[in-house]
DNA sequence: TCTGTCAAGATCGTATGCACTATTGCCGGG
DNA sequence: CCCGGCAATAGTGCATACGATCTTGACAGA
């Protein structure tokens, strides 16, 4: 009952243009090719992809729903530029969701899935030292695979979203090589799940996510909320 | 730090048409005036609201992102028709999020907010016996108010979504008067939060949500997965 | 020099039209 | 009577056009 993988190649319909643009932009943002705060005019996007504004607009709308771009009415779209505070909030939500996920999964992992999990963990270890972007992506994959196992579409959707946004936050505020998820921690979690110890598995995962957040954000650079900065400087100014 | 209410009337810009239609449809779905599974052609919606398909299309897109409508490529939009299984999944996610929410809030509720909370709980008790739709809406309000207190935009967004969808699920599968949230349980949760007992508050809330789900879904009517039903009937048919 | 006004440009909000896809009912052949 | 193909229809996918709104830079007045 917990062995169904998430994608069984569902029809492979030829992808609407909107979706193509959506995916492309999503990737560009997650790989930091489009840096946080960057302006994304509909015209420019349409032109870049050889489509009309209609497409660009719809893609931007979806990205906004995922929290990867911010959509200001009559102003335009910008790559999401989460504050450190928001970043912490995102990690908090992620921790809550992942705890519930592994609790639900504990004791329902069959042998084949267990093998896949162990393989993924090994792969992580191997690639941890390579490119930073790759490491971030790979780390997310383990978590998303687990999400797929739950068979809970909403949980899966939310996790996809928060994992994406966590990647973004880590890329923004994280120290260079802080993205790796720690193969040892993953292993422990899988152990607990296999043992059917849902309480322990949940606690481990919750702690794991919090730990990743803590590791990454040690080197947090001050975020550029212009208003706040100005307020600070205004307060420091010589009076009168 | 936890006393900021969620909406400080942020500019009140005159609401784009898309948003108006979006809200209207949302309400119609949550009040069950548009029943699950109902077809929602863009033309019809545009005509109904005196707008063009563009508006209808965008509103439907947003509703799809919230999970209130299902969008089938080249087929059209339908009011979401969650299976009982999906309903349980939604409640599971909700339980996880609400647990995290009250844990975070515990010990950070000031006197004024506490009074507001107690007022809301009383109001619930008063209105529980009245209209069913009202009861569902009111029950959600308590939870959403708490979400606003966290100051975590993502948590707030997700909770808004799951509360909506839970309402839908309860309306579909719940017994007539099962929607009330139980003022006593709410009171206990607030007590625990005021006492700063975050572990107890979290557990109470998690249990509370699960309890609501259990109460509501006792009378669960079989969900209409056409394929499955047909398979059943096909198997029961006289052979040859 | 500073400030308020205004016009030009950029960009979004919305409407409309055409092309394409999926569904449905019809019809002829078995 | 049943089945497969075909045409009509409904409805979406996408492009384009126009009006509305916001931003920006220039300019005149204090």
Coordinates of C-alpha atoms (C1' of nucleotides) in Angstrom, one line a residue:
Chain A
X1 CA 0.0 0.0 0.0
X2 CA 3.0 2.2 0.3
X3 CA 5.0 1.0 -2.6
X4 CA 3.4 2.9 -5.4
X5 CA 5.9 5.2 -7.0
X6 CA 4.7 8.7 -7.8
X7 CA 4.9 8.9 -11.6
X8 CA 3.7 6.0 -13.8
X9 CA 4.2 8.0 -17.0
X10 CA 0.7 9.4 -17.0
X11 CA -0.3 9.7 -20.6
X12 CA 2.7 12.0 -21.5
X13 CA 0.5 14.4 -23.3
X14 CA 2.6 16.8 -25.4
X15 CA 3.0 19.5 -22.8
X16 CA 1.2 22.8 -23.4
X17 CA 3.4 25.8 -24.2
X18 CA 2.4 27.4 -20.9
X19 CA 3.8 24.4 -19.1
X20 CA 7.0 24.5 -21.0
X21 CA 7.6 28.1 -20.1
X22 CA 6.5 27.4 -16.6
X23 CA 9.1 24.6 -16.1
X24 CA 11.8 26.6 -17.8
X25 CA 11.3 29.6 -15.6
X26 CA 11.1 27.4 -12.6
X27 CA 14.4 25.8 -13.4
X28 CA 16.0 29.1 -14.1
X29 CA 15.0 30.4 -10.8
X30 CA 16.0 27.4 -8.8
X31 CA 19.4 27.3 -10.5
X32 CA 19.8 31.0 -9.6
X33 CA 20.3 31.9 -13.2
X34 CA 17.5 34.4 -12.5
X35 CA 18.5 36.0 -9.3
X36 CA 16.1 36.9 -6.5
X37 CA 14.4 40.2 -7.1
X38 CA 15.0 40.2 -10.8
X39 CA 12.3 41.8 -12.9
X40 CA 10.3 39.5 -15.2
X41 CA 8.2 41.6 -17.6
X42 CA 5.6 39.5 -19.5
X43 CA 6.8 40.9 -22.8
X44 CA 10.4 39.9 -22.3
X45 CA 9.4 36.4 -21.3
X46 CA 7.1 36.0 -24.2
X47 CA 9.8 37.2 -26.6
X48 CA 12.4 35.0 -25.1
X49 CA 10.3 31.9 -25.5
X50 CA 8.8 32.8 -28.9
X51 CA 5.4 33.0 -27.4
X52 CA 2.9 35.7 -26.6
X53 CA 2.3 37.5 -23.4
X54 CA -0.6 35.2 -22.7
X55 CA 1.7 32.3 -22.1
X56 CA 4.2 34.3 -20.1
X57 CA 1.4 35.7 -18.0
X58 CA -0.1 32.3 -17.2
X59 CA 3.3 30.8 -16.4
X60 CA 4.1 33.7 -14.1
X61 CA 0.7 33.2 -12.4
X62 CA 1.5 29.6 -11.6
X63 CA 5.0 30.4 -10.3
X64 CA 3.4 33.0 -8.1
X65 CA 1.1 30.4 -6.7
X66 CA 4.1 28.3 -5.9
X67 CA 5.8 31.3 -4.2
X68 CA 8.7 31.4 -6.6
X69 CA 7.8 34.8 -8.1
X70 CA 6.1 37.7 -6.5
X71 CA 3.3 39.3 -8.5
X72 CA 2.6 43.0 -7.8
X73 CA -0.6 44.3 -9.3
X74 CA 0.0 46.7 -12.2
X75 CA 3.7 46.6 -11.4
X76 CA 4.9 43.3 -12.7
X77 CA 6.5 40.1 -11.7
X78 CA 9.8 39.6 -9.8
X79 CA 11.7 36.6 -8.8
X80 CA 10.9 35.8 -5.2
X81 CA 13.2 37.5 -2.8
X82 CA 12.3 36.0 0.6
X83 CA 13.5 37.6 3.7
X84 CA 15.5 35.6 6.1
X85 CA 12.4 35.7 8.4
X86 CA 10.2 34.2 5.6
X87 CA 12.9 31.6 4.9
X88 CA 12.7 30.4 8.5
X89 CA 9.0 30.2 8.2
X90 CA 9.3 28.1 5.1
X91 CA 11.7 25.7 6.9
X92 CA 9.3 25.5 9.8
X93 CA 6.4 24.5 7.5
X94 CA 8.7 22.0 5.9
X95 CA 9.7 20.4 9.1
X96 CA 6.1 20.0 10.1
X97 CA 5.1 18.4 6.8
X98 CA 8.1 16.1 6.7
X99 CA 7.5 14.9 10.3
X100 CA 4.0 13.9 9.4
X101 CA 5.2 12.3 6.2
X102 CA 7.7 9.9 7.8
X103 CA 5.3 9.1 10.6
X104 CA 2.8 8.0 8.1
X105 CA 5.4 6.0 6.1
X106 CA 7.0 4.3 9.1
X107 CA 6.4 0.6 9.0
X108 CA 5.0 0.7 5.4
X109 CA 8.2 0.6 3.5
X110 CA 8.7 -2.6 1.6
X111 CA 12.1 -4.2 0.7
X112 CA 12.3 -2.9 -2.8
X113 CA 11.6 0.7 -1.8
X114 CA 14.1 0.4 1.0
X115 CA 16.7 -0.6 -1.5
X116 CA 15.9 2.4 -3.7
X117 CA 16.2 4.7 -0.6
X118 CA 19.6 3.3 0.3
X119 CA 20.8 3.8 -3.3
X120 CA 19.7 7.4 -3.3
X121 CA 21.5 8.0 0.0
X122 CA 24.7 6.6 -1.4
X123 CA 24.4 8.7 -4.5
X124 CA 24.0 11.7 -2.3
X125 CA 27.2 10.9 -0.6
X126 CA 29.0 10.5 -3.9
X127 CA 27.8 13.8 -5.4
X128 CA 28.0 15.9 -2.3
X129 CA 31.4 17.2 -3.1
X130 CA 30.5 18.2 -6.7
X131 CA 28.6 21.2 -7.9
X132 CA 26.6 23.1 -5.4
X133 CA 23.5 23.4 -7.5
X134 CA 23.5 19.7 -8.1
X135 CA 23.8 19.0 -4.4
X136 CA 20.8 21.1 -3.6
X137 CA 18.7 19.4 -6.3
X138 CA 19.8 15.9 -5.2
X139 CA 19.1 16.6 -1.6
X140 CA 15.6 17.6 -2.4
X141 CA 15.1 14.4 -4.4
X142 CA 15.3 12.1 -1.4
X143 CA 12.6 14.0 0.4
X144 CA 10.4 14.3 -2.7
X145 CA 10.7 10.6 -3.3
X146 CA 9.4 9.9 0.2
X147 CA 6.5 12.3 -0.4
X148 CA 5.6 10.4 -3.5
X149 CA 5.4 7.2 -1.4
X150 CA 2.7 8.6 0.9
X151 CA 0.2 8.6 -2.0
X152 CA -1.1 11.8 -0.6
X153 CA -1.3 14.3 -3.5
X154 CA -1.7 17.4 -1.3
X155 CA 1.3 16.4 0.9
X156 CA 3.3 15.8 -2.3
X157 CA 2.3 19.1 -3.8
X158 CA 3.1 21.1 -0.7
X159 CA 6.4 19.3 -0.2
X160 CA 7.4 20.0 -3.8
X161 CA 6.7 23.6 -3.2
X162 CA 8.5 24.0 0.1
X163 CA 11.5 22.0 -1.1
X164 CA 11.8 24.3 -4.0
X165 CA 11.6 27.4 -1.9
X166 CA 14.0 26.0 0.7
X167 CA 16.5 25.5 -2.1
X168 CA 16.0 29.1 -3.1
X169 CA 16.4 30.3 0.5
X170 CA 19.5 28.2 1.0
X171 CA 21.0 29.5 -2.2
X172 CA 20.4 33.0 -1.0
X173 CA 21.4 32.8 2.6
X174 CA 23.3 29.6 2.9
X175 CA 27.0 29.2 3.2
X176 CA 28.6 27.7 0.1
X177 CA 28.5 24.0 0.9
X178 CA 25.8 23.9 3.5
X179 CA 23.2 22.3 1.2
X180 CA 24.1 18.7 1.6
X181 CA 21.5 16.9 3.6
X182 CA 23.8 14.7 5.6
X183 CA 23.7 11.1 4.4
X184 CA 24.0 9.8 8.0
X185 CA 20.8 11.6 9.1
X186 CA 18.9 10.2 6.1
X187 CA 20.1 6.8 6.9
X188 CA 18.9 7.0 10.5
X189 CA 15.5 8.2 9.4
X190 CA 15.2 5.3 7.0
X191 CA 16.3 2.9 9.7
X192 CA 13.6 4.2 12.0
X193 CA 10.9 3.9 9.3
X194 CA 11.9 0.4 8.5
X195 CA 11.7 -0.5 12.2
X196 CA 8.2 0.9 12.2
X197 CA 9.2 3.4 14.9
X198 CA 7.0 6.2 13.7
X199 CA 7.6 8.5 16.7
X200 CA 11.3 8.3 16.4
X201 CA 11.3 8.6 12.6
X202 CA 9.1 11.8 12.9
X203 CA 11.3 13.4 15.5
X204 CA 14.4 12.6 13.6
X205 CA 13.0 14.1 10.4
X206 CA 11.7 17.2 12.2
X207 CA 15.1 17.6 13.8
X208 CA 16.9 16.9 10.5
X209 CA 15.1 19.7 8.7
X210 CA 15.7 22.1 11.5
X211 CA 19.3 21.1 11.5
X212 CA 19.7 21.8 7.8
X213 CA 18.1 25.2 8.3
X214 CA 20.4 26.0 11.2
X215 CA 23.5 24.9 9.3
X216 CA 22.6 26.8 6.2
X217 CA 21.6 30.0 7.9
X218 CA 24.6 30.4 10.1
X219 CA 26.2 32.6 7.5
X220 CA 23.0 34.4 6.8
X221 CA 23.7 37.7 5.1
X222 CA 21.5 40.5 6.0
X223 CA 18.5 40.7 3.7
X224 CA 17.9 43.9 1.9
X225 CA 14.5 45.0 3.0
X226 CA 15.0 48.6 1.8
X227 CA 12.4 50.0 4.1
X228 CA 13.9 48.4 7.2
X229 CA 17.4 49.4 6.2
X230 CA 16.3 53.0 5.7
X231 CA 14.5 53.0 9.1
X232 CA 17.8 51.8 10.7
X233 CA 19.8 54.5 9.0
X234 CA 17.2 57.1 9.8
X235 CA 17.3 56.1 13.5
X236 CA 21.1 56.4 13.5
X237 CA 21.1 59.8 11.9
X238 CA 22.2 62.8 14.0
X239 CA 19.0 64.3 15.5
X240 CA 17.7 67.5 14.1
Chain B
X1 CA 5.9 39.6 18.6
X2 CA 2.8 37.5 18.3
X3 CA 0.2 40.1 18.6
X4 CA 0.1 41.4 15.1
X5 CA -3.3 40.7 13.5
X6 CA -3.2 39.4 9.9
X7 CA -4.8 42.2 7.9
X8 CA -4.0 45.8 8.6
X9 CA -6.1 47.0 5.6
X10 CA -3.2 46.8 3.1
X11 CA -3.9 49.6 0.7
X12 CA -7.4 48.3 -0.3
X13 CA -6.6 48.6 -4.0
X14 CA -9.9 48.4 -6.0
X15 CA -9.8 44.6 -6.7
X16 CA -9.1 43.5 -10.2
X17 CA -12.0 41.8 -12.0
X18 CA -10.1 38.5 -11.9
X19 CA -10.0 38.7 -8.2
X20 CA -13.7 39.4 -7.9
X21 CA -14.6 36.5 -10.0
X22 CA -12.1 34.3 -8.1
X23 CA -13.7 35.2 -4.8
X24 CA -17.2 34.7 -6.0
X25 CA -16.5 31.3 -7.4
X26 CA -14.6 30.3 -4.3
X27 CA -17.5 31.2 -2.2
X28 CA -20.0 29.5 -4.5
X29 CA -17.9 26.3 -4.2
X30 CA -17.5 26.4 -0.5
X31 CA -21.2 27.0 0.1
X32 CA -21.9 24.1 -2.1
X33 CA -23.9 26.2 -4.5
X34 CA -21.6 24.8 -7.1
X35 CA -21.6 21.1 -6.4
X36 CA -18.5 18.9 -6.7
X37 CA -17.9 17.7 -10.1
X38 CA -19.9 20.4 -11.8
X39 CA -18.6 21.6 -15.1
X40 CA -17.3 25.2 -15.3
X41 CA -16.8 26.2 -18.9
X42 CA -14.9 29.5 -19.3
X43 CA -17.6 30.9 -21.6
X44 CA -20.3 30.3 -19.1
X45 CA -18.4 31.9 -16.3
X46 CA -17.4 34.9 -18.4
X47 CA -21.0 35.5 -19.4
X48 CA -22.3 35.1 -15.9
X49 CA -20.0 37.7 -14.5
X50 CA -20.1 40.0 -17.5
X51 CA -16.5 39.5 -18.3
X52 CA -14.5 37.8 -21.0
X53 CA -13.1 34.3 -21.0
X54 CA -9.7 35.7 -20.1
X55 CA -11.0 36.6 -16.6
X56 CA -12.7 33.4 -16.1
X57 CA -9.7 31.5 -17.2
X58 CA -7.4 33.2 -14.8
X59 CA -9.8 32.8 -11.9
X60 CA -10.1 29.1 -12.7
X61 CA -6.4 28.8 -12.8
X62 CA -6.1 30.2 -9.3
X63 CA -8.8 28.1 -7.9
X64 CA -7.1 25.1 -9.4
X65 CA -3.9 26.1 -7.6
X66 CA -5.9 26.1 -4.4
X67 CA -7.3 22.7 -5.2
X68 CA -10.9 23.9 -5.3
X69 CA -11.3 23.1 -9.0
X70 CA -9.7 20.5 -11.2
X71 CA -8.3 21.6 -14.6
X72 CA -8.2 19.0 -17.3
X73 CA -6.1 20.0 -20.3
X74 CA -8.2 20.6 -23.4
X75 CA -11.2 19.3 -21.4
X76 CA -12.2 22.1 -19.1
X77 CA -12.6 22.9 -15.5
X78 CA -14.7 21.1 -12.9
X79 CA -15.5 21.8 -9.2
X80 CA -13.1 19.7 -7.2
X81 CA -14.6 16.3 -6.3
X82 CA -12.1 14.8 -3.8
X83 CA -12.3 11.2 -3.0
X84 CA -12.7 10.1 0.6
X85 CA -9.1 9.0 0.5
X86 CA -8.0 12.4 -0.7
X87 CA -10.1 14.0 2.0
X88 CA -8.3 12.0 4.7
X89 CA -5.0 13.1 3.2
X90 CA -6.1 16.7 3.4
X91 CA -7.0 16.4 7.0
X92 CA -3.7 14.7 7.7
X93 CA -1.8 17.7 6.3
X94 CA -4.0 20.0 8.2
X95 CA -3.3 18.2 11.4
X96 CA 0.4 18.5 10.9
X97 CA 0.3 22.2 10.0
X98 CA -2.0 23.1 12.9
X99 CA 0.2 21.2 15.4
X100 CA 3.2 23.2 14.3
X101 CA 1.2 26.4 14.4
X102 CA 0.1 26.1 18.1
X103 CA 3.5 24.9 19.2
X104 CA 5.0 28.0 17.7
X105 CA 2.3 30.2 19.3
X106 CA 2.4 28.7 22.7
X107 CA 3.6 31.1 25.3
X108 CA 3.4 34.0 22.9
X109 CA -0.3 35.0 23.3
X110 CA -0.8 38.3 25.0
X111 CA -3.8 39.2 27.0
X112 CA -5.7 41.1 24.4
X113 CA -5.4 38.2 21.8
X114 CA -6.4 35.8 24.5
X115 CA -9.6 37.8 25.0
X116 CA -10.3 37.8 21.3
X117 CA -9.8 34.0 21.2
X118 CA -12.2 33.5 24.1
X119 CA -14.8 35.7 22.4
X120 CA -14.5 33.7 19.2
X121 CA -15.0 30.4 21.0
X122 CA -18.1 31.8 22.7
X123 CA -19.5 32.9 19.4
X124 CA -18.9 29.5 18.0
X125 CA -21.0 27.9 20.8
X126 CA -23.8 30.4 20.2
X127 CA -24.0 29.8 16.5
X128 CA -23.3 26.0 16.4
X129 CA -27.0 25.2 16.4
X130 CA -27.8 27.5 13.4
X131 CA -27.2 27.0 9.8
X132 CA -24.7 24.3 8.8
X133 CA -22.8 26.4 6.3
X134 CA -22.3 29.2 8.8
X135 CA -21.1 26.7 11.3
X136 CA -18.5 25.4 8.9
X137 CA -17.3 28.9 8.1
X138 CA -17.1 29.9 11.7
X139 CA -15.2 26.9 12.8
X140 CA -12.6 27.6 10.2
X141 CA -12.3 31.2 11.4
X142 CA -10.8 30.3 14.7
X143 CA -8.1 28.3 13.1
X144 CA -7.3 30.9 10.5
X145 CA -7.1 33.6 13.1
X146 CA -4.5 31.6 14.9
X147 CA -2.6 31.1 11.6
X148 CA -2.6 34.9 11.2
X149 CA -1.0 35.3 14.6
X150 CA 2.1 33.2 13.6
X151 CA 3.2 35.9 11.2
X152 CA 4.3 33.1 8.8
X153 CA 2.8 33.9 5.4
X154 CA 3.3 30.4 4.0
X155 CA 1.7 28.7 7.0
X156 CA -1.1 31.1 6.7
X157 CA -1.6 30.4 3.0
X158 CA -1.4 26.7 3.4
X159 CA -3.9 26.7 6.3
X160 CA -6.3 28.9 4.3
X161 CA -6.2 26.4 1.6
X162 CA -6.6 23.2 3.7
X163 CA -9.3 24.8 5.8
X164 CA -11.2 25.5 2.6
X165 CA -10.7 22.1 1.3
X166 CA -11.6 20.5 4.6
X167 CA -14.9 22.4 4.5
X168 CA -15.5 21.0 1.1
X169 CA -14.7 17.5 2.2
X170 CA -16.9 17.8 5.3
X171 CA -19.8 19.1 3.3
X172 CA -19.4 16.2 0.9
X173 CA -18.9 13.4 3.3
X174 CA -19.8 14.7 6.7
X175 CA -22.9 13.9 8.6
X176 CA -25.3 16.9 8.8
X177 CA -24.2 18.5 12.0
X178 CA -20.7 17.2 12.4
X179 CA -19.0 20.5 11.3
X180 CA -18.8 22.1 14.7
X181 CA -15.3 22.2 16.1
X182 CA -16.2 21.6 19.7
X183 CA -15.8 24.7 21.8
X184 CA -14.4 22.7 24.7
X185 CA -11.5 21.4 22.6
X186 CA -10.7 24.9 21.4
X187 CA -10.8 26.1 25.0
X188 CA -8.3 23.5 26.1
X189 CA -6.0 24.3 23.3
X190 CA -6.0 28.0 24.2
X191 CA -5.4 27.1 27.8
X192 CA -2.3 25.1 26.9
X193 CA -1.0 27.9 24.7
X194 CA -1.5 30.5 27.4
X195 CA 0.3 28.2 29.8
X196 CA 3.2 28.0 27.4
X197 CA 2.9 24.3 27.2
X198 CA 3.8 23.9 23.6
X199 CA 4.0 20.1 23.6
X200 CA 0.6 19.7 25.1
X201 CA -1.0 22.4 22.9
X202 CA 0.5 20.8 19.8
X203 CA -0.8 17.3 20.7
X204 CA -4.2 18.7 21.6
X205 CA -4.5 20.4 18.3
X206 CA -3.3 17.5 16.3
X207 CA -5.8 15.3 18.1
X208 CA -8.5 17.8 17.7
X209 CA -8.2 17.9 13.9
X210 CA -8.1 14.2 13.7
X211 CA -11.1 14.1 15.9
X212 CA -13.1 16.4 13.7
X213 CA -12.1 14.3 10.7
X214 CA -13.2 11.1 12.5
X215 CA -16.5 12.6 13.6
X216 CA -17.3 14.0 10.2
X217 CA -16.4 11.0 8.2
X218 CA -18.2 8.4 10.2
X219 CA -21.1 8.7 7.9
X220 CA -18.9 8.8 4.9
X221 CA -20.8 8.0 1.8
X222 CA -19.1 6.0 -0.8
X223 CA -17.2 8.2 -3.1
X224 CA -18.0 8.0 -6.8
X225 CA -14.9 6.9 -8.6
X226 CA -16.7 5.9 -11.7
X227 CA -14.1 3.5 -12.9
X228 CA -14.0 1.6 -9.7
X229 CA -17.8 1.5 -9.4
X230 CA -18.1 0.2 -13.0
X231 CA -15.5 -2.4 -12.3
X232 CA -17.5 -3.6 -9.3
X233 CA -20.7 -3.8 -11.3
X234 CA -19.0 -5.4 -14.2
X235 CA -17.7 -8.1 -11.9
X236 CA -21.2 -8.6 -10.5
X237 CA -22.8 -9.1 -13.8
X238 CA -24.2 -12.5 -14.8
X239 CA -21.4 -14.2 -16.7
X240 CA -21.7 -14.6 -20.4
Chain C
dT1 C1' 18.8 74.0 -5.1
dC2 C1' 14.6 71.9 -4.0
dT3 C1' 9.9 70.6 -4.9
dG4 C1' 5.6 69.8 -7.3
dT5 C1' 3.6 69.0 -11.8
dC6 C1' 3.2 66.7 -16.0
dA7 C1' 4.1 64.2 -20.1
dA8 C1' 6.2 60.1 -22.2
dG9 C1' 7.3 55.4 -21.9
dA10 C1' 6.9 50.9 -20.0
dT11 C1' 4.0 47.4 -18.5
dC12 C1' -0.1 45.4 -17.0
dG13 C1' -5.4 44.3 -17.3
dT14 C1' -8.8 42.8 -20.3
dA15 C1' -11.4 41.7 -24.6
dT16 C1' -11.7 39.3 -28.8
dG17 C1' -10.6 36.1 -32.7
dC18 C1' -8.9 32.1 -34.8
dA19 C1' -7.0 27.4 -34.6
dC20 C1' -6.9 23.1 -32.5
dT21 C1' -8.5 19.2 -29.6
dA22 C1' -11.8 16.3 -27.5
dT23 C1' -16.5 14.7 -27.3
dT24 C1' -20.8 13.2 -29.1
dG25 C1' -24.3 11.7 -32.1
dC26 C1' -25.0 9.7 -36.6
dC27 C1' -24.6 6.5 -40.2
dG28 C1' -23.3 2.6 -43.0
dG29 C1' -21.3 -2.1 -42.8
dG30 C1' -21.0 -6.4 -40.5
Chain D
dC1 C1' -28.5 -5.9 -33.3
dC2 C1' -23.6 -4.4 -32.7
dC3 C1' -19.4 -2.0 -34.1
dG4 C1' -16.2 1.3 -36.3
dG5 C1' -15.6 5.5 -38.7
dC6 C1' -17.0 10.4 -39.5
dA7 C1' -18.8 14.8 -39.1
dA8 C1' -20.8 18.4 -36.1
dT9 C1' -20.2 20.8 -31.9
dA10 C1' -18.4 22.4 -27.7
dG11 C1' -14.7 24.2 -25.4
dT12 C1' -10.0 25.2 -24.7
dG13 C1' -4.9 27.0 -26.3
dC14 C1' -2.9 30.8 -27.9
dA15 C1' -2.1 35.3 -30.3
dT16 C1' -3.1 40.0 -30.8
dA17 C1' -5.1 44.7 -29.8
dC18 C1' -6.4 48.4 -27.0
dG19 C1' -7.2 51.0 -22.8
dA20 C1' -5.6 51.6 -17.9
dT21 C1' -2.1 52.3 -14.6
dC22 C1' 2.3 53.0 -12.8
dT23 C1' 7.1 54.8 -13.2
dT24 C1' 10.5 58.0 -14.7
dG25 C1' 12.6 62.0 -16.2
dA26 C1' 12.1 66.7 -17.5
dC27 C1' 10.8 71.2 -16.4
dA28 C1' 8.9 75.3 -14.3
dG29 C1' 8.2 77.8 -10.0
dA30 C1' 9.6 78.9 -5.3

